[in-house]
Amino acid sequence: MNKILEKLCDGIDLDNDEINSFFSKLMSGDIDPSLASSILIALKIKKPSDSEVFYASEFLLNSIDTYESDLDLIDLCGTGGDSKSILNVSTISSLILSALNVKVAKHGNRSVSSKVGSADLFELLGINFDKNIQEAIESIEKRNISFLFAPNFHKSMKNVINIRKTLSTRTIFNILGPLINPLRPKHQLLGVYDKELLETMGKVLIKQGVKSGMVVHGLDGMDEISICDKTHIFEFKNGEYKNYIFDPQEYGFELGILENLVIKDIEQSKKILIGILNGSIKDEKRDICILNAGASLYLYDDNIDLAESFEYIRKKLEDKHVFNALKEYMDLS
């Protein structure tokens, strides 16, 4: 471990064996906390390479039960940490997609950096947390969506909780969450808190075998496709990848006001979700969900472009198709 620390301090990337050795001791609790903290901070200062992030994500995935099903799955998630405290865009977008027969493997947790996490909202809506792979597959087959509550699958994370709390700063763990979905979806919309992570995370997804994806970061700092500003996007699809800036105004959307997306508690989040679904909310809160659900549908379906995808999502919200599909198993009162 001391050699690993020295290598990082010299600005040299770790190889697969070194990452596996460190994470094996870290996740089992078999390492001095001060040494573990030093290595995590040295890795942060050096900045993790896409290979290091990939090796770490594969170690964590190989440590649990995972399953590459025949189902064509997508996940929408963010790293968190953008400090915006806005509504649950990825969760709402995931529910919209599930109502349109898109199969969503939603991997998430309770609130950490925001006021309401995906788990908090799913719980309030009366949606059970899937406890294992079989339950997750059954949920997707039954209603097109599973919520894989991260602590149910990544139990060894409890061994690093105190170290992370003591450090009180971002580490590699802040970007590993979206990369360790037990169902290994083949499509992903991933939001990041830092523009510098765009290409790194995109390359990791490609190495993981994800077929199509977008890594996004709003110019306003949002870890979503923003409705309030343009968005940096690293996209890969059909064997090609590109970096570009997405402007919602080019697709007929009006720019919104960021403050109007901020929520104060979980009850407000649920109220906004219901308003978007029943048609009583048609402002930037709805539009940001159309953007993110639409981009995800475009990644999922090779037969639709972005403009068509946005219009399709809007139409299915306005004709109450999404509301009627979701009220069959969700508490939308």
GROMACS .gro file of C-alpha atoms in nm:
model
  333
    1MET     CA    1   0.000   0.000   0.000
    2ASN     CA    2   0.287   0.239   0.070
    3LYS     CA    3   0.423   0.177  -0.280
    4ILE     CA    4   0.081   0.254  -0.423
    5LEU     CA    5   0.072   0.581  -0.229
    6GLU     CA    6   0.421   0.673  -0.345
    7LYS     CA    7   0.331   0.600  -0.706
    8LEU     CA    8   0.024   0.824  -0.688
    9CYS     CA    9   0.223   1.103  -0.524
   10ASP     CA   10   0.460   1.083  -0.822
   11GLY     CA   11   0.161   1.133  -1.055
   12ILE     CA   12   0.174   0.779  -1.200
   13ASP     CA   13  -0.145   0.588  -1.282
   14LEU     CA   14  -0.216   0.262  -1.101
   15ASP     CA   15  -0.255  -0.060  -1.298
   16ASN     CA   16  -0.535  -0.314  -1.261
   17ASP     CA   17  -0.352  -0.526  -1.002
   18GLU     CA   18  -0.276  -0.222  -0.786
   19ILE     CA   19  -0.636  -0.096  -0.799
   20ASN     CA   20  -0.761  -0.445  -0.713
   21SER     CA   21  -0.515  -0.476  -0.426
   22PHE     CA   22  -0.611  -0.139  -0.278
   23PHE     CA   23  -0.986  -0.183  -0.319
   24SER     CA   24  -0.972  -0.537  -0.183
   25LYS     CA   25  -0.821  -0.412   0.143
   26LEU     CA   26  -1.035  -0.097   0.148
   27MET     CA   27  -1.371  -0.266   0.095
   28SER     CA   28  -1.293  -0.542   0.346
   29GLY     CA   29  -1.182  -0.291   0.610
   30ASP     CA   30  -0.836  -0.451   0.614
   31ILE     CA   31  -0.634  -0.129   0.589
   32ASP     CA   32  -0.534   0.146   0.828
   33PRO     CA   33  -0.788   0.429   0.781
   34SER     CA   34  -0.519   0.698   0.769
   35LEU     CA   35  -0.332   0.513   0.493
   36ALA     CA   36  -0.656   0.455   0.303
   37SER     CA   37  -0.740   0.825   0.333
   38SER     CA   38  -0.396   0.923   0.209
   39ILE     CA   39  -0.428   0.701  -0.098
   40LEU     CA   40  -0.776   0.833  -0.179
   41ILE     CA   41  -0.657   1.192  -0.151
   42ALA     CA   42  -0.344   1.123  -0.358
   43LEU     CA   43  -0.564   0.965  -0.626
   44LYS     CA   44  -0.793   1.268  -0.618
   45ILE     CA   45  -0.500   1.511  -0.655
   46LYS     CA   46  -0.350   1.313  -0.943
   47LYS     CA   47  -0.703   1.283  -1.093
   48PRO     CA   48  -0.821   0.929  -1.167
   49SER     CA   49  -0.764   0.812  -1.524
   50ASP     CA   50  -1.044   0.641  -1.715
   51SER     CA   51  -0.852   0.312  -1.674
   52GLU     CA   52  -0.831   0.352  -1.296
   53VAL     CA   53  -1.201   0.433  -1.270
   54PHE     CA   54  -1.281   0.136  -1.494
   55TYR     CA   55  -1.066  -0.103  -1.288
   56ALA     CA   56  -1.231   0.022  -0.966
   57SER     CA   57  -1.583  -0.011  -1.107
   58GLU     CA   58  -1.510  -0.363  -1.231
   59PHE     CA   59  -1.370  -0.462  -0.891
   60LEU     CA   60  -1.690  -0.346  -0.722
   61LEU     CA   61  -1.915  -0.513  -0.980
   62ASN     CA   62  -1.720  -0.838  -0.960
   63SER     CA   63  -1.763  -0.832  -0.581
   64ILE     CA   64  -2.142  -0.862  -0.600
   65ASP     CA   65  -2.407  -1.059  -0.785
   66THR     CA   66  -2.452  -0.902  -1.126
   67TYR     CA   67  -2.653  -1.014  -1.426
   68GLU     CA   68  -2.634  -0.926  -1.791
   69SER     CA   69  -2.990  -1.008  -1.895
   70ASP     CA   70  -3.133  -1.034  -2.243
   71LEU     CA   71  -3.344  -0.729  -2.161
   72ASP     CA   72  -3.241  -0.405  -2.330
   73LEU     CA   73  -3.193  -0.176  -2.029
   74ILE     CA   74  -3.113   0.189  -1.967
   75ASP     CA   75  -3.013   0.378  -1.653
   76LEU     CA   76  -3.043   0.752  -1.590
   77CYS     CA   77  -2.835   0.879  -1.303
   78GLY     CA   78  -2.593   1.145  -1.192
   79THR     CA   79  -2.286   1.163  -0.978
   80GLY     CA   80  -2.460   1.417  -0.758
   81GLY     CA   81  -2.252   1.685  -0.597
   82ASP     CA   82  -2.369   1.973  -0.814
   83SER     CA   83  -2.513   2.145  -0.503
   84LYS     CA   84  -2.821   2.261  -0.693
   85SER     CA   85  -3.093   2.087  -0.484
   86ILE     CA   86  -3.323   2.068  -0.785
   87LEU     CA   87  -3.611   1.828  -0.843
   88ASN     CA   88  -3.539   1.459  -0.911
   89VAL     CA   89  -3.494   1.486  -1.287
   90SER     CA   90  -3.345   1.142  -1.351
   91THR     CA   91  -3.606   0.969  -1.133
   92ILE     CA   92  -3.902   1.146  -1.295
   93SER     CA   93  -3.755   1.091  -1.641
   94SER     CA   94  -3.706   0.722  -1.562
   95LEU     CA   95  -4.071   0.684  -1.463
   96ILE     CA   96  -4.185   0.862  -1.780
   97LEU     CA   97  -3.976   0.625  -1.992
   98SER     CA   98  -4.109   0.317  -1.815
   99ALA     CA   99  -4.463   0.424  -1.906
  100LEU     CA  100  -4.353   0.425  -2.271
  101ASN     CA  101  -4.231   0.065  -2.264
  102VAL     CA  102  -3.865   0.157  -2.217
  103LYS     CA  103  -3.703  -0.085  -1.973
  104VAL     CA  104  -3.525   0.109  -1.698
  105ALA     CA  105  -3.280  -0.029  -1.442
  106LYS     CA  106  -3.266   0.265  -1.199
  107HIS     CA  107  -2.972   0.241  -0.963
  108GLY     CA  108  -2.969   0.489  -0.678
  109ASN     CA  109  -2.956   0.582  -0.312
  110ARG     CA  110  -3.101   0.817  -0.057
  111SER     CA  111  -3.019   1.184  -0.057
  112VAL     CA  112  -2.655   1.271   0.002
  113SER     CA  113  -2.580   1.607  -0.160
  114SER     CA  114  -2.939   1.702  -0.255
  115LYS     CA  115  -3.253   1.739  -0.047
  116VAL     CA  116  -3.431   1.438  -0.198
  117GLY     CA  117  -3.262   1.127  -0.337
  118SER     CA  118  -3.413   0.882  -0.585
  119ALA     CA  119  -3.477   0.630  -0.306
  120ASP     CA  120  -3.666   0.891  -0.104
  121LEU     CA  121  -3.903   0.965  -0.393
  122PHE     CA  122  -3.958   0.602  -0.491
  123GLU     CA  123  -4.042   0.523  -0.129
  124LEU     CA  124  -4.297   0.805  -0.106
  125LEU     CA  125  -4.460   0.681  -0.428
  126GLY     CA  126  -4.506   0.337  -0.278
  127ILE     CA  127  -4.254   0.163  -0.505
  128ASN     CA  128  -4.064  -0.121  -0.339
  129PHE     CA  129  -3.685  -0.137  -0.341
  130ASP     CA  130  -3.567  -0.450  -0.519
  131LYS     CA  131  -3.348  -0.653  -0.285
  132ASN     CA  132  -3.179  -0.883  -0.534
  133ILE     CA  133  -3.124  -0.946  -0.904
  134GLN     CA  134  -3.426  -1.171  -0.943
  135GLU     CA  135  -3.661  -0.914  -0.789
  136ALA     CA  136  -3.515  -0.645  -1.016
  137ILE     CA  137  -3.572  -0.852  -1.330
  138GLU     CA  138  -3.928  -0.934  -1.222
  139SER     CA  139  -4.003  -0.564  -1.162
  140ILE     CA  140  -3.875  -0.473  -1.509
  141GLU     CA  141  -4.075  -0.749  -1.674
  142LYS     CA  142  -4.388  -0.645  -1.484
  143ARG     CA  143  -4.377  -0.265  -1.507
  144ASN     CA  144  -4.064  -0.174  -1.714
  145ILE     CA  145  -3.870  -0.034  -1.419
  146SER     CA  146  -3.668  -0.156  -1.125
  147PHE     CA  147  -3.525   0.047  -0.841
  148LEU     CA  148  -3.197  -0.111  -0.732
  149PHE     CA  149  -3.131   0.047  -0.392
  150ALA     CA  150  -2.750   0.061  -0.385
  151PRO     CA  151  -2.700  -0.045  -0.016
  152ASN     CA  152  -2.894  -0.366  -0.086
  153PHE     CA  153  -2.634  -0.471  -0.342
  154HIS     CA  154  -2.308  -0.300  -0.242
  155LYS     CA  155  -2.296  -0.405   0.122
  156SER     CA  156  -1.917  -0.362   0.151
  157MET     CA  157  -1.961   0.014   0.106
  158LYS     CA  158  -2.033   0.029   0.478
  159ASN     CA  159  -1.662  -0.026   0.537
  160VAL     CA  160  -1.568   0.306   0.377
  161ILE     CA  161  -1.847   0.524   0.518
  162ASN     CA  162  -1.640   0.656   0.810
  163ILE     CA  163  -1.334   0.722   0.592
  164ARG     CA  164  -1.544   0.918   0.342
  165LYS     CA  165  -1.713   1.116   0.621
  166THR     CA  166  -1.378   1.197   0.780
  167LEU     CA  167  -1.232   1.318   0.451
  168SER     CA  168  -1.531   1.547   0.383
  169THR     CA  169  -1.423   1.592   0.021
  170ARG     CA  170  -1.501   1.423  -0.309
  171THR     CA  171  -1.309   1.107  -0.389
  172ILE     CA  172  -1.325   0.842  -0.660
  173PHE     CA  173  -1.633   0.705  -0.482
  174ASN     CA  174  -1.832   1.011  -0.589
  175ILE     CA  175  -1.806   0.903  -0.950
  176LEU     CA  176  -1.825   0.525  -0.904
  177GLY     CA  177  -2.193   0.515  -0.805
  178PRO     CA  178  -2.339   0.553  -1.157
  179LEU     CA  179  -2.093   0.294  -1.291
  180ILE     CA  180  -2.180   0.000  -1.067
  181ASN     CA  181  -2.540  -0.086  -1.159
  182PRO     CA  182  -2.576  -0.462  -1.087
  183LEU     CA  183  -2.786  -0.514  -1.401
  184ARG     CA  184  -2.513  -0.367  -1.626
  185PRO     CA  185  -2.748  -0.172  -1.858
  186LYS     CA  186  -2.638  -0.127  -2.219
  187HIS     CA  187  -2.756   0.234  -2.242
  188GLN     CA  188  -2.690   0.518  -1.999
  189LEU     CA  189  -2.750   0.889  -1.947
  190LEU     CA  190  -2.496   0.998  -1.687
  191GLY     CA  191  -2.473   1.345  -1.535
  192VAL     CA  192  -2.147   1.470  -1.382
  193TYR     CA  193  -2.068   1.761  -1.150
  194ASP     CA  194  -1.747   1.858  -1.334
  195LYS     CA  195  -1.694   1.919  -1.705
  196GLU     CA  196  -1.350   1.754  -1.680
  197LEU     CA  197  -1.522   1.421  -1.608
  198LEU     CA  198  -1.714   1.409  -1.937
  199GLU     CA  199  -1.468   1.217  -2.149
  200THR     CA  200  -1.328   1.014  -1.858
  201MET     CA  201  -1.670   0.878  -1.765
  202GLY     CA  202  -1.766   0.828  -2.129
  203LYS     CA  203  -1.457   0.616  -2.190
  204VAL     CA  204  -1.530   0.411  -1.879
  205LEU     CA  205  -1.882   0.337  -2.001
  206ILE     CA  206  -1.745   0.230  -2.338
  207LYS     CA  207  -1.492   0.000  -2.168
  208GLN     CA  208  -1.776  -0.149  -1.965
  209GLY     CA  209  -1.953  -0.248  -2.285
  210VAL     CA  210  -2.229   0.013  -2.276
  211LYS     CA  211  -2.360   0.041  -2.634
  212SER     CA  212  -2.488   0.397  -2.627
  213GLY     CA  213  -2.460   0.678  -2.379
  214MET     CA  214  -2.434   1.044  -2.297
  215VAL     CA  215  -2.228   1.200  -2.022
  216VAL     CA  216  -2.365   1.547  -1.955
  217HIS     CA  217  -2.277   1.863  -1.762
  218GLY     CA  218  -2.473   2.186  -1.783
  219LEU     CA  219  -2.292   2.515  -1.833
  220ASP     CA  220  -2.482   2.622  -1.522
  221GLY     CA  221  -2.315   2.339  -1.327
  222MET     CA  222  -2.610   2.101  -1.335
  223ASP     CA  223  -2.545   1.726  -1.357
  224GLU     CA  224  -2.840   1.692  -1.596
  225ILE     CA  225  -2.917   1.813  -1.945
  226SER     CA  226  -3.010   2.166  -1.841
  227ILE     CA  227  -3.317   2.360  -1.943
  228CYS     CA  228  -3.164   2.678  -1.801
  229ASP     CA  229  -2.846   2.690  -2.012
  230LYS     CA  230  -2.654   2.495  -2.273
  231THR     CA  231  -2.507   2.155  -2.183
  232HIS     CA  232  -2.171   1.992  -2.254
  233ILE     CA  233  -2.229   1.639  -2.388
  234PHE     CA  234  -1.998   1.348  -2.459
  235GLU     CA  235  -2.206   1.106  -2.669
  236PHE     CA  236  -2.129   0.764  -2.805
  237LYS     CA  237  -2.362   0.558  -3.019
  238ASN     CA  238  -2.328   0.305  -3.299
  239GLY     CA  239  -1.952   0.286  -3.253
  240GLU     CA  240  -1.893   0.659  -3.283
  241TYR     CA  241  -1.842   0.925  -3.019
  242LYS     CA  242  -1.845   1.305  -3.018
  243ASN     CA  243  -1.823   1.607  -2.792
  244TYR     CA  244  -2.067   1.892  -2.847
  245ILE     CA  245  -2.271   2.162  -2.680
  246PHE     CA  246  -2.647   2.107  -2.668
  247ASP     CA  247  -2.876   2.412  -2.680
  248PRO     CA  248  -3.241   2.344  -2.583
  249GLN     CA  249  -3.349   2.657  -2.772
  250GLU     CA  250  -3.250   2.488  -3.098
  251TYR     CA  251  -3.526   2.234  -3.029
  252GLY     CA  252  -3.798   2.484  -2.950
  253PHE     CA  253  -3.759   2.501  -2.572
  254GLU     CA  254  -3.755   2.828  -2.380
  255LEU     CA  255  -3.473   2.867  -2.128
  256GLY     CA  256  -3.596   2.830  -1.773
  257ILE     CA  257  -3.491   2.983  -1.444
  258LEU     CA  258  -3.273   2.763  -1.225
  259GLU     CA  259  -3.429   2.884  -0.901
  260ASN     CA  260  -3.767   2.752  -1.020
  261LEU     CA  261  -3.627   2.398  -1.023
  262VAL     CA  262  -3.509   2.403  -0.661
  263ILE     CA  263  -3.713   2.194  -0.418
  264LYS     CA  264  -3.730   2.214  -0.041
  265ASP     CA  265  -3.853   1.866   0.057
  266ILE     CA  266  -3.979   1.531  -0.065
  267GLU     CA  267  -4.347   1.628  -0.053
  268GLN     CA  268  -4.280   1.911  -0.298
  269SER     CA  269  -4.091   1.669  -0.524
  270LYS     CA  270  -4.389   1.434  -0.537
  271LYS     CA  271  -4.628   1.724  -0.600
  272ILE     CA  272  -4.416   1.838  -0.894
  273LEU     CA  273  -4.405   1.485  -1.036
  274ILE     CA  274  -4.784   1.457  -1.020
  275GLY     CA  275  -4.821   1.803  -1.178
  276ILE     CA  276  -4.595   1.706  -1.467
  277LEU     CA  277  -4.788   1.383  -1.521
  278ASN     CA  278  -5.140   1.527  -1.497
  279GLY     CA  279  -5.062   1.830  -1.713
  280SER     CA  280  -5.099   2.102  -1.451
  281ILE     CA  281  -4.724   2.183  -1.472
  282LYS     CA  282  -4.591   2.283  -1.815
  283ASP     CA  283  -4.298   2.505  -1.727
  284GLU     CA  284  -3.922   2.442  -1.697
  285LYS     CA  285  -3.987   2.168  -1.440
  286ARG     CA  286  -4.165   1.964  -1.706
  287ASP     CA  287  -3.931   2.065  -1.986
  288ILE     CA  288  -3.612   1.952  -1.813
  289CYS     CA  289  -3.769   1.608  -1.769
  290ILE     CA  290  -3.870   1.603  -2.137
  291LEU     CA  291  -3.510   1.686  -2.229
  292ASN     CA  292  -3.359   1.409  -2.019
  293ALA     CA  293  -3.625   1.148  -2.092
  294GLY     CA  294  -3.608   1.239  -2.461
  295ALA     CA  295  -3.231   1.212  -2.479
  296SER     CA  296  -3.254   0.872  -2.309
  297LEU     CA  297  -3.518   0.751  -2.555
  298TYR     CA  298  -3.289   0.859  -2.839
  299LEU     CA  299  -3.006   0.653  -2.688
  300TYR     CA  300  -3.236   0.355  -2.641
  301ASP     CA  301  -3.403   0.356  -2.983
  302ASP     CA  302  -3.198   0.378  -3.304
  303ASN     CA  303  -3.511   0.466  -3.503
  304ILE     CA  304  -3.573   0.808  -3.350
  305ASP     CA  305  -3.372   1.130  -3.350
  306LEU     CA  306  -3.354   1.385  -3.070
  307ALA     CA  307  -3.620   1.621  -3.206
  308GLU     CA  308  -3.865   1.337  -3.264
  309SER     CA  309  -3.791   1.197  -2.920
  310PHE     CA  310  -3.862   1.526  -2.742
  311GLU     CA  311  -4.190   1.568  -2.933
  312TYR     CA  312  -4.296   1.210  -2.859
  313ILE     CA  313  -4.236   1.252  -2.484
  314ARG     CA  314  -4.428   1.580  -2.483
  315LYS     CA  315  -4.723   1.427  -2.668
  316LYS     CA  316  -4.742   1.127  -2.434
  317LEU     CA  317  -4.745   1.358  -2.133
  318GLU     CA  318  -5.013   1.582  -2.280
  319ASP     CA  319  -5.249   1.299  -2.377
  320LYS     CA  320  -5.216   1.155  -2.022
  321HIS     CA  321  -5.075   0.827  -2.149
  322VAL     CA  322  -4.786   0.845  -1.899
  323PHE     CA  323  -5.013   0.940  -1.609
  324ASN     CA  324  -5.259   0.659  -1.678
  325ALA     CA  325  -4.983   0.400  -1.711
  326LEU     CA  326  -4.808   0.497  -1.388
  327LYS     CA  327  -5.117   0.536  -1.170
  328GLU     CA  328  -5.175   0.162  -1.208
  329TYR     CA  329  -4.904   0.088  -0.954
  330MET     CA  330  -4.799   0.422  -0.804
  331ASP     CA  331  -4.953   0.646  -0.542
  332LEU     CA  332  -5.028   0.960  -0.749
  333SER     CA  333  -5.282   1.106  -0.505
   0.00000   0.00000   0.00000
